Tab-separated table of C-alpha atoms in Angstrom:
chain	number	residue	atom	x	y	z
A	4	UNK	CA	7.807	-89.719	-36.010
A	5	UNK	CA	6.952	-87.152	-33.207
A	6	UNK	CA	9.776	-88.497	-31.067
A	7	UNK	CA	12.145	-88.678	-34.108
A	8	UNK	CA	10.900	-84.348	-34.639
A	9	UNK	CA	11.442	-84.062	-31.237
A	10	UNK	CA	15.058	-85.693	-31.047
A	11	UNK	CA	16.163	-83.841	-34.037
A	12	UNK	CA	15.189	-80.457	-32.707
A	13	UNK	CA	16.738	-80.790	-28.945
A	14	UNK	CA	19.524	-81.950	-31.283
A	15	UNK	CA	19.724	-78.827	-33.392
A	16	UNK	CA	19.392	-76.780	-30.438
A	17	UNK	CA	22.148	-78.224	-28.361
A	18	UNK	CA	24.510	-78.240	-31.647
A	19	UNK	CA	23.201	-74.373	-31.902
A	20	UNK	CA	24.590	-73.387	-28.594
A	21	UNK	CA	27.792	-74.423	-29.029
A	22	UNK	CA	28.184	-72.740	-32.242
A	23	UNK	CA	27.710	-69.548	-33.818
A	24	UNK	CA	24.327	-69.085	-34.213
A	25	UNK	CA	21.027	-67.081	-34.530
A	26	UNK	CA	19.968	-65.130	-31.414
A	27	UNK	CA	16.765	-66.831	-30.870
A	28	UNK	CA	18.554	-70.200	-31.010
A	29	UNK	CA	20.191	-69.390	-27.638
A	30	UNK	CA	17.393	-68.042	-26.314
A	31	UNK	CA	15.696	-71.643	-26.660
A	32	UNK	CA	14.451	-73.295	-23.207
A	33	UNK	CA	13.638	-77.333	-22.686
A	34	UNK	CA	10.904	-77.863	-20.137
A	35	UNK	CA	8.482	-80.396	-19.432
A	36	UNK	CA	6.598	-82.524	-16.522
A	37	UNK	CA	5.209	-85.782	-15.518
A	38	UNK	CA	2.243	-87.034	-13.683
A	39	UNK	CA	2.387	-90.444	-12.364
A	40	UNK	CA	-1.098	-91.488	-11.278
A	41	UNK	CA	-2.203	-94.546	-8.367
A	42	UNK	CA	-6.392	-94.428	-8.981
A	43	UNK	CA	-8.761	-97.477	-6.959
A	44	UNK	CA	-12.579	-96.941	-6.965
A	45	UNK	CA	-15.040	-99.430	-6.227
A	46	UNK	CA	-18.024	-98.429	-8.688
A	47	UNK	CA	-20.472	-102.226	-9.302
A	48	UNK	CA	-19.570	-103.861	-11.853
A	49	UNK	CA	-16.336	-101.593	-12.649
A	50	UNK	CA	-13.728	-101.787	-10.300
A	51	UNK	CA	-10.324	-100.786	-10.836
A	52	UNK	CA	-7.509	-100.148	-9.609
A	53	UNK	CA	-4.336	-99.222	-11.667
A	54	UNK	CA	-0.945	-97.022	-11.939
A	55	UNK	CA	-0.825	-94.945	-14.685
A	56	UNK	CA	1.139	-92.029	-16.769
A	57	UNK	CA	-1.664	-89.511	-16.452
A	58	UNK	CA	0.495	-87.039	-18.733
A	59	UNK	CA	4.249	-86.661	-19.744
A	60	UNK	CA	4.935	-83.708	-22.030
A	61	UNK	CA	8.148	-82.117	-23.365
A	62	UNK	CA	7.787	-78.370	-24.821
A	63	UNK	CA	10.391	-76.372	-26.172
A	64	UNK	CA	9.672	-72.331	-26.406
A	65	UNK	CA	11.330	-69.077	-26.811
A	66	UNK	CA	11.426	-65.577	-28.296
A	67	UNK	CA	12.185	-64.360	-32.097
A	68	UNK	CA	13.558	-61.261	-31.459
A	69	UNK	CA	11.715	-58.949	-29.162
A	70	UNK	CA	8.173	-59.332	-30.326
A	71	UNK	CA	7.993	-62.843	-31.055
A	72	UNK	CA	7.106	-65.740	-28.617
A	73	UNK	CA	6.922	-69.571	-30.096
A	74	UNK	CA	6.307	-72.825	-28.110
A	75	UNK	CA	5.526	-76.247	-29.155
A	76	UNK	CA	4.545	-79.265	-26.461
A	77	UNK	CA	4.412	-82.918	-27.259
A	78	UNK	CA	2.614	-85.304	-25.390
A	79	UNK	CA	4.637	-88.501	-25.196
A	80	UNK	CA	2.635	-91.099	-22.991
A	81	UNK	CA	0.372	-93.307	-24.351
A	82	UNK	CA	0.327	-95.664	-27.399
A	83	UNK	CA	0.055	-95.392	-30.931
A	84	UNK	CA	-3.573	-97.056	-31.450
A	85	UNK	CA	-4.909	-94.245	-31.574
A	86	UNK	CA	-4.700	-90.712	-31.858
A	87	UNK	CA	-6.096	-89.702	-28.623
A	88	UNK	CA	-3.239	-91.777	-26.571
A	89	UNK	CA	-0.662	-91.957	-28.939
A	90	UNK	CA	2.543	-89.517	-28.661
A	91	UNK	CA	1.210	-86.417	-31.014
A	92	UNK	CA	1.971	-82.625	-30.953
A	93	UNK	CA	-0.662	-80.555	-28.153
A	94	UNK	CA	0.937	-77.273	-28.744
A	95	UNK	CA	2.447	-75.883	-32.224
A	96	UNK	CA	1.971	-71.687	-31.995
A	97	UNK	CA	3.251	-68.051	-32.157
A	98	UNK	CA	2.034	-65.232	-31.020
A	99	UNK	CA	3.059	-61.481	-31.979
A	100	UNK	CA	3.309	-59.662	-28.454
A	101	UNK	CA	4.350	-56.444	-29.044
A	102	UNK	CA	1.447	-54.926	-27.342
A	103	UNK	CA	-0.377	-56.025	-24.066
A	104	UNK	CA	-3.232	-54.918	-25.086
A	105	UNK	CA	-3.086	-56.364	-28.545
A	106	UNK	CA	-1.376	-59.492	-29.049
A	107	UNK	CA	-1.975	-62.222	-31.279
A	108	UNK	CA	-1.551	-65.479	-31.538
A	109	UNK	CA	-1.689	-68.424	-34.569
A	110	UNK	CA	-1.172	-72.436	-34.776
A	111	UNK	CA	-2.362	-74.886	-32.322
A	112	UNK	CA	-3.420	-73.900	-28.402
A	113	UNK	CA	-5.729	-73.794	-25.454
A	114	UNK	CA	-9.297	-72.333	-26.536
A	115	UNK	CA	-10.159	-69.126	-25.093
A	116	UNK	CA	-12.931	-70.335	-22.991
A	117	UNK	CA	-13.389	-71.054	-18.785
A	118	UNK	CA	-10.484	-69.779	-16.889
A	119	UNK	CA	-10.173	-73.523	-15.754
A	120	UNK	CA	-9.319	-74.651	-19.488
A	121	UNK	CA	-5.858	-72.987	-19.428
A	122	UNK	CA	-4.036	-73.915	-16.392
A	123	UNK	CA	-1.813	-75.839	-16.237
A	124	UNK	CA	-2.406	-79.923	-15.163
A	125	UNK	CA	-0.192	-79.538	-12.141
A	126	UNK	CA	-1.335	-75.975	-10.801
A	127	UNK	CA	-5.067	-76.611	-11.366
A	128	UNK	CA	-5.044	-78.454	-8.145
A	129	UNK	CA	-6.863	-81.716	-8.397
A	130	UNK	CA	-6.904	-85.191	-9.427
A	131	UNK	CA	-8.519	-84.066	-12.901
A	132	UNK	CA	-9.903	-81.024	-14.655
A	133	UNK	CA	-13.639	-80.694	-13.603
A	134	UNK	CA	-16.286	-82.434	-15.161
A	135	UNK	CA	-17.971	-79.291	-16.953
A	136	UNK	CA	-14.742	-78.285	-18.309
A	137	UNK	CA	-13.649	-81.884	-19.838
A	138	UNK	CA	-17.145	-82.609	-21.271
A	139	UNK	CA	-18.008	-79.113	-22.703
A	140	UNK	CA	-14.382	-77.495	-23.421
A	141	UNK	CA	-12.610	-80.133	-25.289
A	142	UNK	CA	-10.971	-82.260	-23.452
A	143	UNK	CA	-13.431	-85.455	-24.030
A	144	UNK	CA	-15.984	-83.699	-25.644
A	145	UNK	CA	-19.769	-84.020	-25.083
A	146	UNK	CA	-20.057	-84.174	-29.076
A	147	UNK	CA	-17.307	-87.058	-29.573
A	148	UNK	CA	-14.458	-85.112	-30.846
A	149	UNK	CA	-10.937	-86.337	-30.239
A	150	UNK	CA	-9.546	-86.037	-27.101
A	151	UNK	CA	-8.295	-82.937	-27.807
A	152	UNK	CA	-6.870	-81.270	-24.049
A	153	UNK	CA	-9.057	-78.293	-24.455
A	154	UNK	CA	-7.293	-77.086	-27.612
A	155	UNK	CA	-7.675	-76.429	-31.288
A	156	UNK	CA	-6.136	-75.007	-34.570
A	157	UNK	CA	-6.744	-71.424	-35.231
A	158	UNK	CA	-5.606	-67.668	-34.438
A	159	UNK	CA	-6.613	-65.481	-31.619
A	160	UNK	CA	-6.374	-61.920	-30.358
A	161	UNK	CA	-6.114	-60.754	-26.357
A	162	UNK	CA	-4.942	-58.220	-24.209
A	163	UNK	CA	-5.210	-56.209	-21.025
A	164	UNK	CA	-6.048	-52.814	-20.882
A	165	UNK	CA	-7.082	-49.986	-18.018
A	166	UNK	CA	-4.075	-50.022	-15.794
A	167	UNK	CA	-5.011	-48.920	-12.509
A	168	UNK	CA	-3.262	-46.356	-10.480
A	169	UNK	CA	-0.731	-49.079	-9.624
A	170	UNK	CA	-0.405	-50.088	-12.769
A	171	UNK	CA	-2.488	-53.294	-13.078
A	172	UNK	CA	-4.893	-53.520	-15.436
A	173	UNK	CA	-8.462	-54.157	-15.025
A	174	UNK	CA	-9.668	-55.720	-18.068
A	175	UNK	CA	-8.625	-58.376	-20.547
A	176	UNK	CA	-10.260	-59.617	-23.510
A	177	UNK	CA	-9.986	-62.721	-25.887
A	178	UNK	CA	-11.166	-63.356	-29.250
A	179	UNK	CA	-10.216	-66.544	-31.383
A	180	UNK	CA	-11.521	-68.340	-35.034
A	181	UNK	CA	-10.858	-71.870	-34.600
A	182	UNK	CA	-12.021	-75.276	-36.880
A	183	UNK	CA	-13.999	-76.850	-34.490
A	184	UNK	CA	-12.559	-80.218	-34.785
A	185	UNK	CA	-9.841	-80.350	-31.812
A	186	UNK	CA	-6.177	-81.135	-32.516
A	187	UNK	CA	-4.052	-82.041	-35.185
A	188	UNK	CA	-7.064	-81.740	-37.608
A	189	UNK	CA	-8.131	-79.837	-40.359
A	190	UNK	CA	-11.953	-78.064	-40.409
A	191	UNK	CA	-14.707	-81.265	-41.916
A	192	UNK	CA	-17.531	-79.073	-42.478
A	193	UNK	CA	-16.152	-75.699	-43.424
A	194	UNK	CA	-17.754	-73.763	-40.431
A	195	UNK	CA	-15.614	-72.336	-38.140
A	196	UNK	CA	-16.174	-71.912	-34.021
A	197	UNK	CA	-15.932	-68.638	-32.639
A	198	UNK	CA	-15.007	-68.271	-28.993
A	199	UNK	CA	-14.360	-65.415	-26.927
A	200	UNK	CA	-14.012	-64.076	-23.166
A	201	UNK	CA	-13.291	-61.343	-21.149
A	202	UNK	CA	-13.154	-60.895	-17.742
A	203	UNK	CA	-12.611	-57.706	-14.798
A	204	UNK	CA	-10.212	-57.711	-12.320
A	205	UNK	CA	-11.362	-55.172	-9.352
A	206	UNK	CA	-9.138	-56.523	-6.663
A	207	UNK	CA	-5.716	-58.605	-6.540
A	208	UNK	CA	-6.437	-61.719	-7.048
A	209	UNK	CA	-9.733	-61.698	-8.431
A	210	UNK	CA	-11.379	-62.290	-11.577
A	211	UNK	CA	-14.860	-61.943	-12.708
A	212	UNK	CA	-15.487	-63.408	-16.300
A	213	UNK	CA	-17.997	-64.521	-18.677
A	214	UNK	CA	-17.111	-66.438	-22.450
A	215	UNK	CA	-19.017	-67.220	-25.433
A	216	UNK	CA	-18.740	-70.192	-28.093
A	217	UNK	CA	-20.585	-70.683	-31.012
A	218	UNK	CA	-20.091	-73.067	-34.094
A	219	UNK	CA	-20.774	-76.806	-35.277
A	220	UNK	CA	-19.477	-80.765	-35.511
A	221	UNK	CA	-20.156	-82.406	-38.291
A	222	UNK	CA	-22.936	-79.533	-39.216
A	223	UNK	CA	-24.544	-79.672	-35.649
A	224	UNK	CA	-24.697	-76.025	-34.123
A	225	UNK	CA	-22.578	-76.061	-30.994
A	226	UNK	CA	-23.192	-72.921	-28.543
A	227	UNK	CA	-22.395	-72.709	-25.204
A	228	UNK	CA	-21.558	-69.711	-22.491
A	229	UNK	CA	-19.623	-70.023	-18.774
A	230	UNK	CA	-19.261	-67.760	-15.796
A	231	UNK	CA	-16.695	-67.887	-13.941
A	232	UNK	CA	-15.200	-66.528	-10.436
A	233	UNK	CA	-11.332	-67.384	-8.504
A	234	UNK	CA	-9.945	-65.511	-5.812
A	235	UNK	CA	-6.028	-66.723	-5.548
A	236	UNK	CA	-4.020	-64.318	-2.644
A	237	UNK	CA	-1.540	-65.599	0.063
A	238	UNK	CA	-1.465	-69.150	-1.262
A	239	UNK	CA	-5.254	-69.282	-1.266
A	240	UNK	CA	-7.622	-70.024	-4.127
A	241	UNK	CA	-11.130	-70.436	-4.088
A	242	UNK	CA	-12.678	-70.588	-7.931
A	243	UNK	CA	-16.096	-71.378	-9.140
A	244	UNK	CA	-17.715	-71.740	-12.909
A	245	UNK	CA	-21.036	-72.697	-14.119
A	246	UNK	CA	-20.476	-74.213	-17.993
A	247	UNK	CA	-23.975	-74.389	-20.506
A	248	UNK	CA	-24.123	-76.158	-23.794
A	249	UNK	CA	-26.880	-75.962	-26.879
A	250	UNK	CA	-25.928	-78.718	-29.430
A	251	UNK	CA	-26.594	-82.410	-29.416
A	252	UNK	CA	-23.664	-84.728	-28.918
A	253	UNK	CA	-22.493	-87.421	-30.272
A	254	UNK	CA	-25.361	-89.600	-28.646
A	255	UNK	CA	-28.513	-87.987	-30.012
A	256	UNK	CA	-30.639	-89.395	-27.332
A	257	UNK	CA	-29.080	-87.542	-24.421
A	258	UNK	CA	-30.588	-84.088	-26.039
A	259	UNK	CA	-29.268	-81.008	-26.726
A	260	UNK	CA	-28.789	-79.472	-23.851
A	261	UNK	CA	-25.926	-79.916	-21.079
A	262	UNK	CA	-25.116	-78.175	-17.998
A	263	UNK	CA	-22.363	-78.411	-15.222
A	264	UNK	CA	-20.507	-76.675	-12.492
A	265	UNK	CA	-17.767	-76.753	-9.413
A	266	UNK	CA	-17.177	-74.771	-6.615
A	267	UNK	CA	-13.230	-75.565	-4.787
A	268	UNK	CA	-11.113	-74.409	-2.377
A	269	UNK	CA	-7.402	-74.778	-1.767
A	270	UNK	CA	-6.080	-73.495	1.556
A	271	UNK	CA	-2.421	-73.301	2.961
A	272	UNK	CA	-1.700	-76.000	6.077
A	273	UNK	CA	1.986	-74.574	5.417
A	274	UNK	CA	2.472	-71.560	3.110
A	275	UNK	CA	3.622	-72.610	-0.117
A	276	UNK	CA	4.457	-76.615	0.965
A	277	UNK	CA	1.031	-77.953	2.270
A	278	UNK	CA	-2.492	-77.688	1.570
A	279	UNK	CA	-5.672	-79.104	2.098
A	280	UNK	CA	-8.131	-78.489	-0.467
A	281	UNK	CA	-12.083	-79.436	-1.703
A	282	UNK	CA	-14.344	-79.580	-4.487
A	283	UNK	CA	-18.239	-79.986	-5.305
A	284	UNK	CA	-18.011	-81.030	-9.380
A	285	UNK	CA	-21.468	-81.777	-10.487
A	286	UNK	CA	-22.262	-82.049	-14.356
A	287	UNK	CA	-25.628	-82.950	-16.133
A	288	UNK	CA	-25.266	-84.716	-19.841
A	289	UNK	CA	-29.029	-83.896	-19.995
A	290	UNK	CA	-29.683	-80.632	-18.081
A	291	UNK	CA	-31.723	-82.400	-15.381
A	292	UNK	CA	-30.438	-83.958	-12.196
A	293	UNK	CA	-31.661	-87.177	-12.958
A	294	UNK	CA	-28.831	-87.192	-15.482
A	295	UNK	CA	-26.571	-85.987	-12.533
A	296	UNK	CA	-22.854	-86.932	-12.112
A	297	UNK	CA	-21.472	-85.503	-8.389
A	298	UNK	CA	-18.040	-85.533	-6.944
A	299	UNK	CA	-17.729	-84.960	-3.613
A	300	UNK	CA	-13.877	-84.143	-3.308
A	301	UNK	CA	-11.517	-83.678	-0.080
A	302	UNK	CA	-7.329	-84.155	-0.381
A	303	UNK	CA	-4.098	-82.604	0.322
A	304	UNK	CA	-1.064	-81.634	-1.492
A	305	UNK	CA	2.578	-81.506	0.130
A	306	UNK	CA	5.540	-79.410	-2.068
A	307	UNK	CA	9.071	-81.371	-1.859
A	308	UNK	CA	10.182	-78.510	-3.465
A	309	UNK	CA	8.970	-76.230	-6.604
A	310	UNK	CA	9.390	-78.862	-8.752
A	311	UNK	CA	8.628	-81.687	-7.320
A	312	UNK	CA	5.137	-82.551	-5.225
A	313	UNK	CA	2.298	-84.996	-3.820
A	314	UNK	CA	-1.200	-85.513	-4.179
A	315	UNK	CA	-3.718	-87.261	-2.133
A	316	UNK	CA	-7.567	-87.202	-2.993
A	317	UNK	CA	-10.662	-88.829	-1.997
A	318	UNK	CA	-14.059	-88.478	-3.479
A	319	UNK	CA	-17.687	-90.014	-2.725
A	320	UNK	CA	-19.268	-89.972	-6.394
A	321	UNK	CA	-23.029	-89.681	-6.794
A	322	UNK	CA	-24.507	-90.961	-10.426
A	323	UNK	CA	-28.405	-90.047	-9.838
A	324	UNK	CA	-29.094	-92.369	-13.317
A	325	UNK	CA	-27.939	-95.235	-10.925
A	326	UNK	CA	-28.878	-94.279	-7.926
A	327	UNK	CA	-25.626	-95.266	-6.261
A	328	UNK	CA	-22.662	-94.177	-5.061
A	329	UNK	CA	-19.180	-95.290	-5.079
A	330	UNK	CA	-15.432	-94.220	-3.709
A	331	UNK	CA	-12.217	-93.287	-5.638
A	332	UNK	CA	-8.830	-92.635	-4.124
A	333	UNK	CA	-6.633	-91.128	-6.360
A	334	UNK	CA	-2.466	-90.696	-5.329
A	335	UNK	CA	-0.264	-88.489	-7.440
A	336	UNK	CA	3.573	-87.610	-7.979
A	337	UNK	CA	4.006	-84.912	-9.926
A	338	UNK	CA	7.348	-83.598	-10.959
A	339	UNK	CA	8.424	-80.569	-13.484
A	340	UNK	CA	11.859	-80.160	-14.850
């Protein structure tokens, strides 16, 4: 059915353009990307080694007049077992954006928390999103929600405000009401999560932010707080955040407390066509290092061109529950369109 919504509407669109139509019909844009994945590690008793469709997702977006912005994303890999890797809708939102300062946004996105969260798969630089951010910021949730890709269904106000003498602003702020229960999904214990940010920006290229998140799964109180720091400036990024959570998950026995944090660097070989980057990813299910999960991360990335690039990573991991250590390779081609 999502492919059959999905075929109708590029339909409509294309039929749009080549007749008299609305405004905002021709102002309609087709986009999406692919990630096609080569991972080998050699961890006892669970070796692997395997190509794989880490994400293909087609989004169509665009303005209502001048105020208006829309965009909906489908992800379109997978199978249809289940709902976390069958084809299903990821995006599905508007947002009023009239003011800078004050803009507002409805339906089905990113949550407003770690600066991490929001990037984009491609841009965010390594083989995977870190290992605070996926377990503590919905992507596979410490409390067993869906696999949700960080997002959720709700409505949100942000902005940026004091404008420098240059004109760039300083601050920005983020507010959003959400149900608490990931994608597609409507609220299961009437409580909603509240999660918010905001973050300085005293030099190009930096920001300096903190975020909030309270609420509850399946009437379990869920709160949690990050700090985070990035520096990105002449093809450079260096980006740290420390992620906290207060709320058992969906295995009582690993407590209610988690913690995690990374620390990377990306740094131009060639500007803007080759880098070599590294990351220190460390997350604890149970606050205590015993519980420890480390990746020890070095790669490279080459750019064919703006749409089209490379990816080669290597990482020692460290499980202190175990007390072992095993290698993963992981190779990536990664193309936009």
């Amino acid at each position: 059915m999502t492919m059959m919504a999905l075929a109708a509407m590029m339909s409509l669109v294309a039929n749009a353009q080549e007749t008299k139509s609305p405004s905002w019909i021709n102002n309609v844009k087709l986009s999406g990307y692919g990630m096609v994945q080569y991972q080998a590690e050699d961890k006892e008793g669970a070796e692997q080694n395997s190509f794989n469709l880490r994400l293909v997702r087609i989004a169509l977006d665009g303005k209502i007049q001048d105020d208006w912005y829309w965009k909906m994303q489908l992800q379109v890999n997978g199978n249809t077992s289940t709902l976390g890797s069958s084809p299903r809708i990821v995006d599905a939102f508007a947002e009023w954006q009239k003011y800078s300062y004050f803009k507002v946004k409805a339906g089905q996105f990113k949550r407003p928390f770690t600066f991490e969260n929001p990037m984009h798969p491609i841009t965010q630089g390594f083989m995977s999103y870190s290992q605070n951010v996926s377990k503590l910021a919905g992507f596979s949730d410490r409390t067993g929600e869906q696999a949700s890709n960080g997002r959720d269904i709700g409505v949100q106000v942000q902005g940026d405000f004091l404008p420098n003498a240059s004109g760039r602003n300083l601050l920005h702020y983020q507010i959003g009401v959400f149900n608490g229960e990931g994608i597609n999904k409507k609220d299961a214990d009437e409580r909603k999560d509240v999660i918010g940010g905001a973050w300085v920006m005293p030099i190009e290229g930096m920001r300096i932010g903190a975020f909030g998140w309270t609420g509850s799964r399946n009437h379990v109180s869920k709160n949690r707080y990050a700090l985070s720091a990035e520096y990105v400036k002449n093809d450079w990024t260096f980006r740290t955040e420390y992620i906290h959570s207060q709320g058992y998950g969906a295995n009582i026995a690993d407590g209610d407390k988690a913690d995690g944090w990374y620390a990377l660097c990306i740094a131009p070989v060639i500007e803007k066509k080759l880098h070599v980057k590294a990351r220190y990813d460390c997350y604890r299910n149970e606050k205590e290092m015993g519980t420890s999960k480390t990746y020890y991360e070095i790669g490279a990335d080459y750019l064919f061109n703006k749409n089209l690039q490379l990816n080669v990573e290597y990482a020692l991991v460290n499980e202190r529950s175990i007390h072992k250590n095993h290698n993963l390779v992981d190779v990536e081609l990664d193309f936009r369109f």
